[in-house]
PDB file of C-alpha atoms in Angstrom:
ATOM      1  CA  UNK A   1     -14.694  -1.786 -68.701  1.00  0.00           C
ATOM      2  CA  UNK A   2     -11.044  -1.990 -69.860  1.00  0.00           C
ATOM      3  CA  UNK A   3     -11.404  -5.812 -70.191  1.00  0.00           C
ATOM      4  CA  UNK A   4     -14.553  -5.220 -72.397  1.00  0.00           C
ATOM      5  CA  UNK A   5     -12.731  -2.934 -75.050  1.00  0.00           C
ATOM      6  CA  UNK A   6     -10.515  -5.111 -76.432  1.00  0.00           C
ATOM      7  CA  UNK A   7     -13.554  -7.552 -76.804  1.00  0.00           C
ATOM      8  CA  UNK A   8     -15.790  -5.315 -78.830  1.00  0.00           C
ATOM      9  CA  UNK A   9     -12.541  -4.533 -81.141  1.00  0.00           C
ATOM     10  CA  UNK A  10     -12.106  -8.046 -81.546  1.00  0.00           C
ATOM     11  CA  UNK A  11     -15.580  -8.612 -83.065  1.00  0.00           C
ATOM     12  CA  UNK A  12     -16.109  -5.871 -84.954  1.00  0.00           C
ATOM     13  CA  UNK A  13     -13.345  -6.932 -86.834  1.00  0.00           C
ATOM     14  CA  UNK A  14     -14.292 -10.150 -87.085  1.00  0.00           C
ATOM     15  CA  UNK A  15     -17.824  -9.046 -88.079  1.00  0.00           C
ATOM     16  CA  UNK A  16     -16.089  -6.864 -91.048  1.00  0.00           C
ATOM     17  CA  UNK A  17     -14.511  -9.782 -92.453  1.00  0.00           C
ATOM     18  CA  UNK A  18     -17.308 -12.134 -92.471  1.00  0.00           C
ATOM     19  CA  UNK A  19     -19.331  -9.198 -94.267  1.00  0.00           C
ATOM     20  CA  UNK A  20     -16.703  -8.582 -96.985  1.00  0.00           C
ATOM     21  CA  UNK A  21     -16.563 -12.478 -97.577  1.00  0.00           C
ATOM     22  CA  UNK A  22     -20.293 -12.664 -97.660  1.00  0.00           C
ATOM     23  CA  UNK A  23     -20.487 -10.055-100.404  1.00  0.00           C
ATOM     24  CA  UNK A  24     -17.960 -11.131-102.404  1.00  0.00           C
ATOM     25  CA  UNK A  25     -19.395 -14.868-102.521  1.00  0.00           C
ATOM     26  CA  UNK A  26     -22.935 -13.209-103.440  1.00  0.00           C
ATOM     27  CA  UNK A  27     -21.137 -11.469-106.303  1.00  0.00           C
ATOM     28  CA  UNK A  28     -19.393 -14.531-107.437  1.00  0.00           C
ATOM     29  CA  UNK A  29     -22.618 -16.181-107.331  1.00  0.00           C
ATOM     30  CA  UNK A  30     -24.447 -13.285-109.268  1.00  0.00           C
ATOM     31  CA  UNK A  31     -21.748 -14.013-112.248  1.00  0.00           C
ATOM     32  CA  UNK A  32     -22.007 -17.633-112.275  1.00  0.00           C
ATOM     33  CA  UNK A  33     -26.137 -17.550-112.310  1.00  0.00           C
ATOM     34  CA  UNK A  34     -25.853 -15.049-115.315  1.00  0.00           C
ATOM     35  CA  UNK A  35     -22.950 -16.872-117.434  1.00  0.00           C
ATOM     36  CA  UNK A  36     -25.463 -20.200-116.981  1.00  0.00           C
ATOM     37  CA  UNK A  37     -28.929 -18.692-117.531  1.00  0.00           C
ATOM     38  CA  UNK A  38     -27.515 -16.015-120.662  1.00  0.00           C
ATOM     39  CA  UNK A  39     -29.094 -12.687-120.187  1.00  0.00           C
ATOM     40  CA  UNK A  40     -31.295 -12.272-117.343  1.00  0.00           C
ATOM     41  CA  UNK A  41     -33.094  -9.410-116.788  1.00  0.00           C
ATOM     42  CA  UNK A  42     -31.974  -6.729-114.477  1.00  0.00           C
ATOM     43  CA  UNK A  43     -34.396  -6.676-111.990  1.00  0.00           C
ATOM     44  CA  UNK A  44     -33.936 -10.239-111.058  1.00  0.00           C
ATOM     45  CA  UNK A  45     -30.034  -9.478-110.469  1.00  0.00           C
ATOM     46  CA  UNK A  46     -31.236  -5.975-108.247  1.00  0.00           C
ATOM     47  CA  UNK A  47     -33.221  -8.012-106.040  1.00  0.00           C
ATOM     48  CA  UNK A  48     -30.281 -10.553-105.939  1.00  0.00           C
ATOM     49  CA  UNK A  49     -28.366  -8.277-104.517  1.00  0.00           C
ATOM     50  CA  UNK A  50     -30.286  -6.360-102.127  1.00  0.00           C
ATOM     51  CA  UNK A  51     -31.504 -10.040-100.790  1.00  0.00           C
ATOM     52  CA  UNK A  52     -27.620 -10.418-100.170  1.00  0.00           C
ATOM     53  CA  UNK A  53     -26.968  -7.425 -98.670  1.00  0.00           C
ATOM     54  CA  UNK A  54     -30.368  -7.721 -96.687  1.00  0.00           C
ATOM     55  CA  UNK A  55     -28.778 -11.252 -95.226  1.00  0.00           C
ATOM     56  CA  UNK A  56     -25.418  -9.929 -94.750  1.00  0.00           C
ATOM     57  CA  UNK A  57     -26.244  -7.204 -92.662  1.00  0.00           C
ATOM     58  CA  UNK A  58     -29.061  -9.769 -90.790  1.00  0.00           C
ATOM     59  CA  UNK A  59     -25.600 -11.788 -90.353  1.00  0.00           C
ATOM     60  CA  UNK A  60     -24.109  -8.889 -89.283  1.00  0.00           C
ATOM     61  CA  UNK A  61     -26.521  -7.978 -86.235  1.00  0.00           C
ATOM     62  CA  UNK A  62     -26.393 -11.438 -85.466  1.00  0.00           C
ATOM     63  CA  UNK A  63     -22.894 -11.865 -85.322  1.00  0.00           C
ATOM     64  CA  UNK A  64     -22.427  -8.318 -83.014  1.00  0.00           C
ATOM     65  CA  UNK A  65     -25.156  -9.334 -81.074  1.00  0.00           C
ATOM     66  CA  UNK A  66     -23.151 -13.094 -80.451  1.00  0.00           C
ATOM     67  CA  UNK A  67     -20.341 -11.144 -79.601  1.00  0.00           C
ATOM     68  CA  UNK A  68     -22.407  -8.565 -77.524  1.00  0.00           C
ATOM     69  CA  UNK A  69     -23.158 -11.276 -75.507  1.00  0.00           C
ATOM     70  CA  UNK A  70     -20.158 -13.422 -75.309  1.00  0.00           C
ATOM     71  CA  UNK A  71     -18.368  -9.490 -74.037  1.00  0.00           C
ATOM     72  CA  UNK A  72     -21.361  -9.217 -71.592  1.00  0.00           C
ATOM     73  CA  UNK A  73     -20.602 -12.855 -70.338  1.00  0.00           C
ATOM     74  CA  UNK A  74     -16.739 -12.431 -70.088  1.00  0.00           C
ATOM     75  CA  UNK A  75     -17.089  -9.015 -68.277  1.00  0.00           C
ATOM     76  CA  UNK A  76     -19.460 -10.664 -65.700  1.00  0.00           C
ATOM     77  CA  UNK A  77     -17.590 -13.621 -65.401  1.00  0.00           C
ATOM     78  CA  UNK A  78     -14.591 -11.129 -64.918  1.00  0.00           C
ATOM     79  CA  UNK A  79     -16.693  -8.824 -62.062  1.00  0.00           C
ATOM     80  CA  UNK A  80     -17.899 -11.664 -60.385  1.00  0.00           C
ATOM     81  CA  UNK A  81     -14.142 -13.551 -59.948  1.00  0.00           C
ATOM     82  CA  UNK A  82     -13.156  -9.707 -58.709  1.00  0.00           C
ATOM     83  CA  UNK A  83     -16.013  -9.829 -56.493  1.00  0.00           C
ATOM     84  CA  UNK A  84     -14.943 -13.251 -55.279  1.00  0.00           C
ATOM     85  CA  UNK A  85     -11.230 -12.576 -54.688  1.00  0.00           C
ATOM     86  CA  UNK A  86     -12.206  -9.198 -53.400  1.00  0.00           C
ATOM     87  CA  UNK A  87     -14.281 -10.864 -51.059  1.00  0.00           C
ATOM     88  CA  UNK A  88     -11.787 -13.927 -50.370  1.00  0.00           C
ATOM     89  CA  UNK A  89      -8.829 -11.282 -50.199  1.00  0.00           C
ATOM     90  CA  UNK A  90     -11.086  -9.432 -47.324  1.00  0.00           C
ATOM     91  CA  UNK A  91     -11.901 -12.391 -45.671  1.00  0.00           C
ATOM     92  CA  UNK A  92      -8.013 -13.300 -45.426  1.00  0.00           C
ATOM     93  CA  UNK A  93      -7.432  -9.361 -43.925  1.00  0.00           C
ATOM     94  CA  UNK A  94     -10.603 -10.328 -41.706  1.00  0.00           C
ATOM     95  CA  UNK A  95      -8.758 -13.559 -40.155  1.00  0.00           C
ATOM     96  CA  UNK A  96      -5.689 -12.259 -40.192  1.00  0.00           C
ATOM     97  CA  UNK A  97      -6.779  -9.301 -38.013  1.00  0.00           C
ATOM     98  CA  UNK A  98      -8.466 -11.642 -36.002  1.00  0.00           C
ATOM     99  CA  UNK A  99      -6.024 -13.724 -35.429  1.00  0.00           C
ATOM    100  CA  UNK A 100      -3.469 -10.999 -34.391  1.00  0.00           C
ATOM    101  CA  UNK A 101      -6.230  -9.354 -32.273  1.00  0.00           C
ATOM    102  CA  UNK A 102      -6.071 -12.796 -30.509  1.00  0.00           C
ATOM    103  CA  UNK A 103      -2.328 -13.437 -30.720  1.00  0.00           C
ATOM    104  CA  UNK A 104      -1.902  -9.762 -28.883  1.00  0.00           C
ATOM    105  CA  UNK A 105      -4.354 -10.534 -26.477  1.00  0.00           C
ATOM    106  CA  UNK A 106      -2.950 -13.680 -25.339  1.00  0.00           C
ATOM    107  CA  UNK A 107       0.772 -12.001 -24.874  1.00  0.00           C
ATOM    108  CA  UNK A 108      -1.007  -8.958 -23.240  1.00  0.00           C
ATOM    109  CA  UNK A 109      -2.668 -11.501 -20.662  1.00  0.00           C
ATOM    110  CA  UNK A 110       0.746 -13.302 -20.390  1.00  0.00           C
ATOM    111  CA  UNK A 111       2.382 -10.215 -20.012  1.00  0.00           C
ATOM    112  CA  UNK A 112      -0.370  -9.289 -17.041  1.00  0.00           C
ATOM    113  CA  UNK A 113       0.102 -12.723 -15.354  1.00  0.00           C
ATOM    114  CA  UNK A 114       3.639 -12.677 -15.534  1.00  0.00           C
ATOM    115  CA  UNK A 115       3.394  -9.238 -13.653  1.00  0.00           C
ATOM    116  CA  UNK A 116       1.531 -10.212 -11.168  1.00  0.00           C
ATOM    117  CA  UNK A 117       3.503 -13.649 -10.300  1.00  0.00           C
ATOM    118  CA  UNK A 118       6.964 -10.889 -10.224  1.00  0.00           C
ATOM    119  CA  UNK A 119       4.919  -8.606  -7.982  1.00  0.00           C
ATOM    120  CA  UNK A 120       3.314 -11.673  -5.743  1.00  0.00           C
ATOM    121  CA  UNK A 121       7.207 -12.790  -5.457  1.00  0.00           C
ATOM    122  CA  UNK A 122       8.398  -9.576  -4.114  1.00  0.00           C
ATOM    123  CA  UNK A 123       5.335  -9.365  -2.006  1.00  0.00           C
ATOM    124  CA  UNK A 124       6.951 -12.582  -0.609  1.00  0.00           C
ATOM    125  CA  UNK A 125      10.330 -11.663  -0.212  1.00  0.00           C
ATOM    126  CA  UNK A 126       9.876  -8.031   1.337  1.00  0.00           C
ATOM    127  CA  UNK A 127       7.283 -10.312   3.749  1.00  0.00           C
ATOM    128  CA  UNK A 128      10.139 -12.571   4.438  1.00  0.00           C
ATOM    129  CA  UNK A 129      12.770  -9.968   4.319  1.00  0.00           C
ATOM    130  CA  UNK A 130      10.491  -7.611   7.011  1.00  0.00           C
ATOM    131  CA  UNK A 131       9.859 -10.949   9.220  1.00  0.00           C
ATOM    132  CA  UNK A 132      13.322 -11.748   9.415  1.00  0.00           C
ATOM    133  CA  UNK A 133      14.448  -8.499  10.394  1.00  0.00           C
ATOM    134  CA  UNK A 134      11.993  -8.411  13.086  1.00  0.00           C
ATOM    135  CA  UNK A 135      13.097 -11.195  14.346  1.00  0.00           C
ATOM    136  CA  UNK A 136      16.724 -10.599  14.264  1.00  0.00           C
ATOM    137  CA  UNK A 137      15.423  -7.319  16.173  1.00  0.00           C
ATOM    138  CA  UNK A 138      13.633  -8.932  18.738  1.00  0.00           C
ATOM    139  CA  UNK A 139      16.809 -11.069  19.257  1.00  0.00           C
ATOM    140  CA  UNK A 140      18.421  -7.956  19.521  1.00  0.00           C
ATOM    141  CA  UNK A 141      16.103  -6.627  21.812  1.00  0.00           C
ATOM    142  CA  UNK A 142      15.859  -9.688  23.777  1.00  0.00           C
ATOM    143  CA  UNK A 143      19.967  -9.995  23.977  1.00  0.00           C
ATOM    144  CA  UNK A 144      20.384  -6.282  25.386  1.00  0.00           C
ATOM    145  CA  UNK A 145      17.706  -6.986  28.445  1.00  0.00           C
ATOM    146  CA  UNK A 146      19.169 -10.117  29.177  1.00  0.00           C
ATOM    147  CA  UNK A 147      23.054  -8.394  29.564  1.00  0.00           C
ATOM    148  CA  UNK A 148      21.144  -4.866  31.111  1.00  0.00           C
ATOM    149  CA  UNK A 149      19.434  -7.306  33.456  1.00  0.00           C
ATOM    150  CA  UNK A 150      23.115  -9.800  34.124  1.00  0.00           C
ATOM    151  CA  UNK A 151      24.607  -6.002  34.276  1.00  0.00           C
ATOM    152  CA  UNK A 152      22.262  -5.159  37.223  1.00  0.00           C
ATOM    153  CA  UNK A 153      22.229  -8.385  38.768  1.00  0.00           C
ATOM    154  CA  UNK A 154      25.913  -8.486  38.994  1.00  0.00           C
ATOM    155  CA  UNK A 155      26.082  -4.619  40.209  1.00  0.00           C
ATOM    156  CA  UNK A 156      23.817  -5.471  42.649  1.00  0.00           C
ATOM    157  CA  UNK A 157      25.576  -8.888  43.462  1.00  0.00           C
ATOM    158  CA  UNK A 158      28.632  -6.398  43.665  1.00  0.00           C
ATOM    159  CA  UNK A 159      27.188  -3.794  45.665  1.00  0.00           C
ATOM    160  CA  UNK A 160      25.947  -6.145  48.252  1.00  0.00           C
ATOM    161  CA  UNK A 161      29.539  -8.552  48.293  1.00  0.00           C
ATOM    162  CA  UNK A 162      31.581  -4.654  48.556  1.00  0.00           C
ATOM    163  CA  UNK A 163      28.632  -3.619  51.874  1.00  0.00           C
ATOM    164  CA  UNK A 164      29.599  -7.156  53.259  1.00  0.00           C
ATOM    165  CA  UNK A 165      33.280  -6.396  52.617  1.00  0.00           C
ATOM    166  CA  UNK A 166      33.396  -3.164  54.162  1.00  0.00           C
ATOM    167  CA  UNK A 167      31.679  -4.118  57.260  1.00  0.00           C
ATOM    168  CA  UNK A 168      34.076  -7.517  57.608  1.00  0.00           C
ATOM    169  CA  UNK A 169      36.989  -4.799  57.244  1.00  0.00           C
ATOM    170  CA  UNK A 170      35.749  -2.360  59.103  1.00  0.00           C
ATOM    171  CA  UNK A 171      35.292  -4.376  62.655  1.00  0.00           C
ATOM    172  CA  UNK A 172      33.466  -2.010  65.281  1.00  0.00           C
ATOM    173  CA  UNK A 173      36.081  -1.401  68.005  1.00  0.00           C
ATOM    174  CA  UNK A 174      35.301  -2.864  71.087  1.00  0.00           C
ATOM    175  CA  UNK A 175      35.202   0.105  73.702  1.00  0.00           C
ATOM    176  CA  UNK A 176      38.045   0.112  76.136  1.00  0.00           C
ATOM    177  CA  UNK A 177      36.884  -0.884  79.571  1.00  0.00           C
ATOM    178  CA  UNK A 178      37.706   2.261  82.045  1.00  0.00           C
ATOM    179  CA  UNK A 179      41.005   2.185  83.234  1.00  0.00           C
ATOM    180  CA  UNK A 180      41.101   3.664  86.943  1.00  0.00           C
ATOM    181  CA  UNK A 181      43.164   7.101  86.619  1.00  0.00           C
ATOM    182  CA  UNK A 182      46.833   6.267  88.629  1.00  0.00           C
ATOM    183  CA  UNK A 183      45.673   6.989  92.148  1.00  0.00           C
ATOM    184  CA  UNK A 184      46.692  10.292  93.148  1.00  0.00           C
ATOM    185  CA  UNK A 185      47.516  11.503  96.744  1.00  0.00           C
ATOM    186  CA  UNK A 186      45.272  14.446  95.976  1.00  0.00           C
ATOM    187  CA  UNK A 187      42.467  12.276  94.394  1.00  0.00           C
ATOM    188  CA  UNK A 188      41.686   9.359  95.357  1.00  0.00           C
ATOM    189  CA  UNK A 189      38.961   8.654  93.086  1.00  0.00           C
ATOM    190  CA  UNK A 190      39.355   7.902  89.372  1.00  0.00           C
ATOM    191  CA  UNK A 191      38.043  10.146  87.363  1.00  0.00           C
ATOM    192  CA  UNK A 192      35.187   8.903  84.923  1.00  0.00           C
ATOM    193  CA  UNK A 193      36.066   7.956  81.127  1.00  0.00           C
ATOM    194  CA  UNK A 194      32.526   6.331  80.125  1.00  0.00           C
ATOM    195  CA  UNK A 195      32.261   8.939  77.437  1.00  0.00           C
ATOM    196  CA  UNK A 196      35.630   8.168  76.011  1.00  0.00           C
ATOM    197  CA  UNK A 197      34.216   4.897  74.740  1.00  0.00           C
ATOM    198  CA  UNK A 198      31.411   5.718  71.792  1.00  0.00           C
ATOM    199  CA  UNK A 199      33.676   8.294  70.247  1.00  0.00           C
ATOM    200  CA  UNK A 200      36.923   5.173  69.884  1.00  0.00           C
ATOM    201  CA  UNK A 201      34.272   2.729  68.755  1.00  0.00           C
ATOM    202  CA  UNK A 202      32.969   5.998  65.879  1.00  0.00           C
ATOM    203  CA  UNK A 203      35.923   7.047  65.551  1.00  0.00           C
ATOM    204  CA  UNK A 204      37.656   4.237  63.708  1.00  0.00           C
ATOM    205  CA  UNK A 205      35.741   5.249  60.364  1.00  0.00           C
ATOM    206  CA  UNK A 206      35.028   8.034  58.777  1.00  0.00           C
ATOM    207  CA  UNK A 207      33.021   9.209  56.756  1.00  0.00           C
ATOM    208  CA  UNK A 208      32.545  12.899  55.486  1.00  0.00           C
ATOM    209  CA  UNK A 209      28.644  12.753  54.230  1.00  0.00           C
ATOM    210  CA  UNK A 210      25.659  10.024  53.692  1.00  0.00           C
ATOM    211  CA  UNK A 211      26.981   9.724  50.126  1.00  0.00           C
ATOM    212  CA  UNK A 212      30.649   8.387  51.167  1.00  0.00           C
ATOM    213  CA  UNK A 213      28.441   6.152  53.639  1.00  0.00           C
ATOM    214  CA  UNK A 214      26.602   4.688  50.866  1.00  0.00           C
ATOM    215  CA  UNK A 215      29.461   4.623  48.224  1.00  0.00           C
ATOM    216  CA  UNK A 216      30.894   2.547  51.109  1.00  0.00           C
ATOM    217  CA  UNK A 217      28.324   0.139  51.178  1.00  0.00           C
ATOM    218  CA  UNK A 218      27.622   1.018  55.019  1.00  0.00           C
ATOM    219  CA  UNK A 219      24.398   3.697  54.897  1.00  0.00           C
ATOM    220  CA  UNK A 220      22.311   3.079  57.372  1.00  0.00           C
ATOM    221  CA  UNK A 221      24.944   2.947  60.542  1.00  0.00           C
ATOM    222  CA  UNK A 222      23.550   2.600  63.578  1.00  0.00           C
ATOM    223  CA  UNK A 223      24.785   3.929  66.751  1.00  0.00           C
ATOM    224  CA  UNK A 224      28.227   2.355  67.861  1.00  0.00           C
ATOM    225  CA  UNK A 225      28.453   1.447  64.370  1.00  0.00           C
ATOM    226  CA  UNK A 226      32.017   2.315  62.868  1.00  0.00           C
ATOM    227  CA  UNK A 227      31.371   5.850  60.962  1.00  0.00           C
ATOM    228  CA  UNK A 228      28.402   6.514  63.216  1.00  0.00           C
ATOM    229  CA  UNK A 229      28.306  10.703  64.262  1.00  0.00           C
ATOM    230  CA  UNK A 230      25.179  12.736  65.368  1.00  0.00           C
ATOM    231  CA  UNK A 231      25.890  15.159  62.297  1.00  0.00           C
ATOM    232  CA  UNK A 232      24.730  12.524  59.630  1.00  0.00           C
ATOM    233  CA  UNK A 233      21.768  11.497  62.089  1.00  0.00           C
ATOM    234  CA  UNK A 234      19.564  14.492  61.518  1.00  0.00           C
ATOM    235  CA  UNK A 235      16.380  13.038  63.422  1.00  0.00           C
ATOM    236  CA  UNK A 236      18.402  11.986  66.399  1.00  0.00           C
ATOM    237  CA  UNK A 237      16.945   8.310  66.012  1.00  0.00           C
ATOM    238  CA  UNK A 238      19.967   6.603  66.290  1.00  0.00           C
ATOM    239  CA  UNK A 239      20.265   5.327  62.867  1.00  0.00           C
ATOM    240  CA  UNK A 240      22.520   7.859  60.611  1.00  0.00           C
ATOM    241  CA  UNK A 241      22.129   7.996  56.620  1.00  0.00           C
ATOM    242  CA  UNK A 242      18.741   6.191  56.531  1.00  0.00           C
ATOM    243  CA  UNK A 243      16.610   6.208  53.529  1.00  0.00           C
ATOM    244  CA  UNK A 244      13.220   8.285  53.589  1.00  0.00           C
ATOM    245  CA  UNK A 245      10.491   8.048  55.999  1.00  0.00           C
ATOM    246  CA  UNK A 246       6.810   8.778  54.762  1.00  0.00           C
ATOM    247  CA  UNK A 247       5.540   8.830  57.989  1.00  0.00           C
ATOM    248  CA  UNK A 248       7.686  11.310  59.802  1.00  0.00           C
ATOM    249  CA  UNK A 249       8.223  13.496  56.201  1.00  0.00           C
ATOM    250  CA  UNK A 250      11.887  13.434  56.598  1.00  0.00           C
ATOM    251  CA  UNK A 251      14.089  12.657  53.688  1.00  0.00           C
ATOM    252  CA  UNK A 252      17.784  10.579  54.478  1.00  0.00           C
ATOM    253  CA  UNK A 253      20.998  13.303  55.000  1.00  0.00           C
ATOM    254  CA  UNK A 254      22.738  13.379  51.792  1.00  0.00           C
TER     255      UNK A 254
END
């Protein structure tokens, strides 16, 4: 509407000068017609004139109605290249949203698959990391049994070399045969030393309980055994510090 102004302005002024030209050559030509033909009368010249005026302002529509047009034509032409770069302007807003809808999806979906490739490698390395400390743990593991089971073997080994030990050390004394008593004038028969001999062959060792006996390496001693007394054989079988019997319900003296 602004563009159409400036239009109309235009050709209304134009139109005013073409009228004031047209009159004032229908005038000039009113003069010359009456200096050639002498006096005419004054009707003729009246309907001169009003014929001029009559095709002036016919001139005059015509020429507003050109320029009607030619503002009608402009203003269209006008609207329609707004329309066009309206519609090529939204176009370019249309792509350009489309294309950043796009760009953001494709960094979004980067973004995801580099997250899951960092989450897939620590999966990985706490897998590794968990593996390798079960391994050094069953290592571990494996290492102590082996030096509780060398530990046991040699206390064991050392148990059985210090039993063997204390029984070569400890060499049962051989009983003393009976030596005949010095023959007396008032007794003539010796008098009898068989019970002399268990408590020298016992005698040589001591030990004050079962537990000294098997610190010693020496539990179960057997009669004549060195360290053998009745008071650590509490069955009266012979066979001192012995370990338990099921049978007979008798636990070994401690």
């Amino acid at each position: 509407m602004r563009d159409k102004l400036p239009t109309l302005n235009l050709a209304q002024t134009k139109h005013s000068a073409v009228m004031k030209v047209t009159a004032l050559a229908a005038i000039l030509a009113l003069g010359l017609g009456a200096c050639s033909t002498g006096a005419a009368p004054k009707a003729s010249l009246h309907d001169e004139a009003k014929n001029s005026v009559s095709t002036s302002q016919s001139l005059k529509d015509k020429e507003a109605k050109s320029q009607e047009q030619k503002a009608q034509e402009e203003a269209k032409r006008k609207a329609e290249e707004a329309q066009r770069q309206a519609e090529a302007a939204k176009a370019a807003e249309e792509a350009k949203r489309k294309a950043e809808a796009e760009q953001a999806a494709e960094a979004q979906k980067r973004k995801e698959e580099a997250e899951k490739a960092a989450q897939e490698a620590k999966r990985k390395a706490e897998a590794a990391q968990q593996a390798e400390e079960q391994k050094l743990a069953e290592a571990r593991a494996k290492k102590k049994n082996a030096e509780k089971a060398a530990a046991a073997a040699a206390a064991a080994t050392k148990v059985k070399q210090n039993r063997t030990e204390n029984r070569k050390a400890v060499v049962p004394a051989k009983p003393k045969q009976a030596q005949p008593a010095p023959v007396k004038k008032a007794a003539p028969k010796p008098a009898p030393v068989k019970k002399a001999a268990p408590k020298q062959a016992s005698g040589s060792v001591y030990y004050k309980n079962c537990a000294a006996a098997r610190a010693a390496g020496a539990a179960p001693i057997h009669r004549g055994e060195p360290g053998y007394r009745p008071q650590l054989d509490g069955d009266g079988d012979g066979i001192a510090c012995e370990p338990f019997k099921g049978k007979k319900g008798k636990k070994r003296r401690r």
